[in-house]
Amino acid sequence: PYAGAFNAYVAEELAFASDLPYEVMTSLYETWDYSKHQNQYVNVAETMREAMSKNPALRVLVANGYYDLATPYFATEYTFDHLELDPGLRENITMTYYEAGHMMYIHDESLAQLATDLRDFVQR
């Protein structure tokens, strides 16, 4: 639904024409190994919770693009809000936001902010 809605929006509302439709999932993903998730929805939240619980020093930087159609930021927020982590571990999660899509690094202003955020995160 996302790709169809986005393609309709850019074609009809923005009058943008292209022979290449926007695709959320392409054949590239056919090479990914989903053996641990066969016949079920892929949810790595439990893996994240386990890793953070087993290693209390683990810090996570989550870079969110406001216009990301592949992994919407609000779904990411929801997932991290529901990890059932020990409250003391929540401070190890840093959420950052950018005025860009999934690949915020191709947007110059977002790239500069991402570089600053990464530098700050690593130096903490």
mmCIF file of C-alpha atoms in Angstrom:
data_model
loop_
_atom_site.group_PDB
_atom_site.id
_atom_site.type_symbol
_atom_site.label_atom_id
_atom_site.label_comp_id
_atom_site.label_asym_id
_atom_site.label_seq_id
_atom_site.Cartn_x
_atom_site.Cartn_y
_atom_site.Cartn_z
ATOM 1 C CA PRO A 1 0.000 0.000 0.000
ATOM 2 C CA TYR A 2 2.826 2.466 0.755
ATOM 3 C CA ALA A 3 4.484 2.166 -2.659
ATOM 4 C CA GLY A 4 1.184 2.397 -4.521
ATOM 5 C CA ALA A 5 0.074 5.423 -2.539
ATOM 6 C CA PHE A 6 3.457 7.102 -2.963
ATOM 7 C CA ASN A 7 3.559 6.422 -6.723
ATOM 8 C CA ALA A 8 0.038 7.818 -7.105
ATOM 9 C CA TYR A 9 0.920 10.882 -5.021
ATOM 10 C CA VAL A 10 4.048 11.798 -6.973
ATOM 11 C CA ALA A 11 2.367 11.166 -10.320
ATOM 12 C CA GLU A 12 -0.988 12.826 -9.634
ATOM 13 C CA GLU A 13 -0.337 15.483 -7.000
ATOM 14 C CA LEU A 14 3.238 16.438 -7.857
ATOM 15 C CA ALA A 15 2.930 15.747 -11.609
ATOM 16 C CA PHE A 16 6.227 13.841 -11.539
ATOM 17 C CA ALA A 17 6.715 11.379 -14.384
ATOM 18 C CA SER A 18 9.210 8.522 -14.367
ATOM 19 C CA ASP A 19 9.584 5.119 -15.970
ATOM 20 C CA LEU A 20 10.908 3.870 -12.631
ATOM 21 C CA PRO A 21 8.241 3.335 -9.964
ATOM 22 C CA TYR A 22 9.111 3.707 -6.293
ATOM 23 C CA GLU A 23 9.444 0.273 -4.698
ATOM 24 C CA VAL A 24 9.579 -0.400 -0.978
ATOM 25 C CA MET A 25 10.762 -3.989 -1.399
ATOM 26 C CA THR A 26 12.745 -5.066 -4.472
ATOM 27 C CA SER A 27 14.406 -8.287 -5.615
ATOM 28 C CA LEU A 28 17.482 -7.222 -3.637
ATOM 29 C CA TYR A 29 15.799 -8.501 -0.490
ATOM 30 C CA GLU A 30 15.429 -12.002 -1.913
ATOM 31 C CA THR A 31 19.030 -12.651 -0.849
ATOM 32 C CA TRP A 32 18.359 -11.921 2.831
ATOM 33 C CA ASP A 33 18.351 -14.881 5.221
ATOM 34 C CA TYR A 34 14.975 -15.153 6.940
ATOM 35 C CA SER A 35 15.451 -18.735 8.145
ATOM 36 C CA LYS A 36 14.849 -17.733 11.776
ATOM 37 C CA HIS A 37 11.577 -16.096 10.790
ATOM 38 C CA GLN A 38 10.058 -18.547 8.325
ATOM 39 C CA ASN A 39 6.273 -18.412 8.166
ATOM 40 C CA GLN A 40 6.042 -15.554 10.638
ATOM 41 C CA TYR A 41 6.255 -11.795 10.809
ATOM 42 C CA VAL A 42 9.854 -10.599 11.135
ATOM 43 C CA ASN A 43 10.189 -8.879 14.488
ATOM 44 C CA VAL A 44 13.691 -8.270 15.819
ATOM 45 C CA ALA A 45 12.506 -6.314 18.868
ATOM 46 C CA GLU A 46 12.978 -9.323 21.141
ATOM 47 C CA THR A 47 16.522 -9.748 19.835
ATOM 48 C CA MET A 48 17.204 -6.094 20.680
ATOM 49 C CA ARG A 49 15.683 -6.477 24.152
ATOM 50 C CA GLU A 50 17.761 -9.575 24.853
ATOM 51 C CA ALA A 51 20.977 -7.925 23.653
ATOM 52 C CA MET A 52 20.392 -4.814 25.762
ATOM 53 C CA SER A 53 19.426 -6.873 28.814
ATOM 54 C CA LYS A 54 22.477 -9.140 28.550
ATOM 55 C CA ASN A 55 24.824 -6.203 27.958
ATOM 56 C CA PRO A 56 23.763 -3.204 30.071
ATOM 57 C CA ALA A 57 26.593 -1.163 28.510
ATOM 58 C CA LEU A 58 25.082 -1.540 25.027
ATOM 59 C CA ARG A 59 23.930 1.814 23.694
ATOM 60 C CA VAL A 60 21.701 2.165 20.638
ATOM 61 C CA LEU A 61 21.419 5.132 18.293
ATOM 62 C CA VAL A 62 18.225 5.066 16.235
ATOM 63 C CA ALA A 63 18.279 7.392 13.214
ATOM 64 C CA ASN A 64 14.751 8.191 11.993
ATOM 65 C CA GLY A 65 13.748 9.943 8.788
ATOM 66 C CA TYR A 66 10.448 11.792 9.081
ATOM 67 C CA TYR A 67 9.612 10.874 5.468
ATOM 68 C CA ASP A 68 10.774 7.248 5.613
ATOM 69 C CA LEU A 69 8.214 5.091 3.825
ATOM 70 C CA ALA A 70 10.060 1.813 4.520
ATOM 71 C CA THR A 71 10.405 2.123 8.310
ATOM 72 C CA PRO A 72 8.139 4.926 9.534
ATOM 73 C CA TYR A 73 9.557 6.685 12.591
ATOM 74 C CA PHE A 74 6.363 6.273 14.609
ATOM 75 C CA ALA A 75 6.556 2.484 14.200
ATOM 76 C CA THR A 76 10.146 2.606 15.435
ATOM 77 C CA GLU A 77 9.110 4.698 18.436
ATOM 78 C CA TYR A 78 6.307 2.247 19.204
ATOM 79 C CA THR A 79 8.663 -0.723 18.992
ATOM 80 C CA PHE A 80 11.245 0.811 21.312
ATOM 81 C CA ASP A 81 8.544 2.006 23.716
ATOM 82 C CA HIS A 82 7.319 -1.593 24.038
ATOM 83 C CA LEU A 83 10.612 -3.466 24.467
ATOM 84 C CA GLU A 84 9.825 -4.213 28.133
ATOM 85 C CA LEU A 85 13.327 -3.133 29.098
ATOM 86 C CA ASP A 86 14.496 -2.542 32.625
ATOM 87 C CA PRO A 87 13.831 1.195 33.166
ATOM 88 C CA GLY A 88 17.545 1.822 33.767
ATOM 89 C CA LEU A 89 18.364 0.613 30.246
ATOM 90 C CA ARG A 90 16.042 3.077 28.512
ATOM 91 C CA GLU A 91 18.633 5.821 28.887
ATOM 92 C CA ASN A 92 20.889 3.759 26.583
ATOM 93 C CA ILE A 93 18.570 4.437 23.639
ATOM 94 C CA THR A 94 19.065 7.646 21.677
ATOM 95 C CA MET A 95 16.438 8.579 19.094
ATOM 96 C CA THR A 96 17.394 11.101 16.417
ATOM 97 C CA TYR A 97 15.177 12.569 13.696
ATOM 98 C CA TYR A 98 15.923 13.992 10.265
ATOM 99 C CA GLU A 99 13.988 15.936 7.632
ATOM 100 C CA ALA A 100 14.578 13.142 5.143
ATOM 101 C CA GLY A 101 13.506 9.668 4.136
ATOM 102 C CA HIS A 102 15.002 6.230 4.728
ATOM 103 C CA MET A 103 18.405 7.263 3.377
ATOM 104 C CA MET A 104 18.801 10.505 5.307
ATOM 105 C CA TYR A 105 22.454 10.667 4.298
ATOM 106 C CA ILE A 106 21.541 11.681 0.721
ATOM 107 C CA HIS A 107 19.900 14.862 2.060
ATOM 108 C CA ASP A 108 22.748 17.325 2.714
ATOM 109 C CA GLU A 109 21.316 18.963 5.839
ATOM 110 C CA SER A 110 20.341 15.614 7.326
ATOM 111 C CA LEU A 111 23.758 14.161 6.504
ATOM 112 C CA ALA A 112 25.446 16.997 8.395
ATOM 113 C CA GLN A 113 23.142 16.508 11.394
ATOM 114 C CA LEU A 114 23.579 12.724 11.279
ATOM 115 C CA ALA A 115 27.374 13.160 11.309
ATOM 116 C CA THR A 116 27.100 15.437 14.351
ATOM 117 C CA ASP A 117 24.724 13.041 16.109
ATOM 118 C CA LEU A 118 26.980 10.041 15.412
ATOM 119 C CA ARG A 119 30.052 11.903 16.640
ATOM 120 C CA ASP A 120 28.248 12.957 19.823
ATOM 121 C CA PHE A 121 26.921 9.433 20.383
ATOM 122 C CA VAL A 122 30.335 7.789 20.012
ATOM 123 C CA GLN A 123 32.047 10.361 22.235
ATOM 124 C CA ARG A 124 29.568 9.917 25.112
#
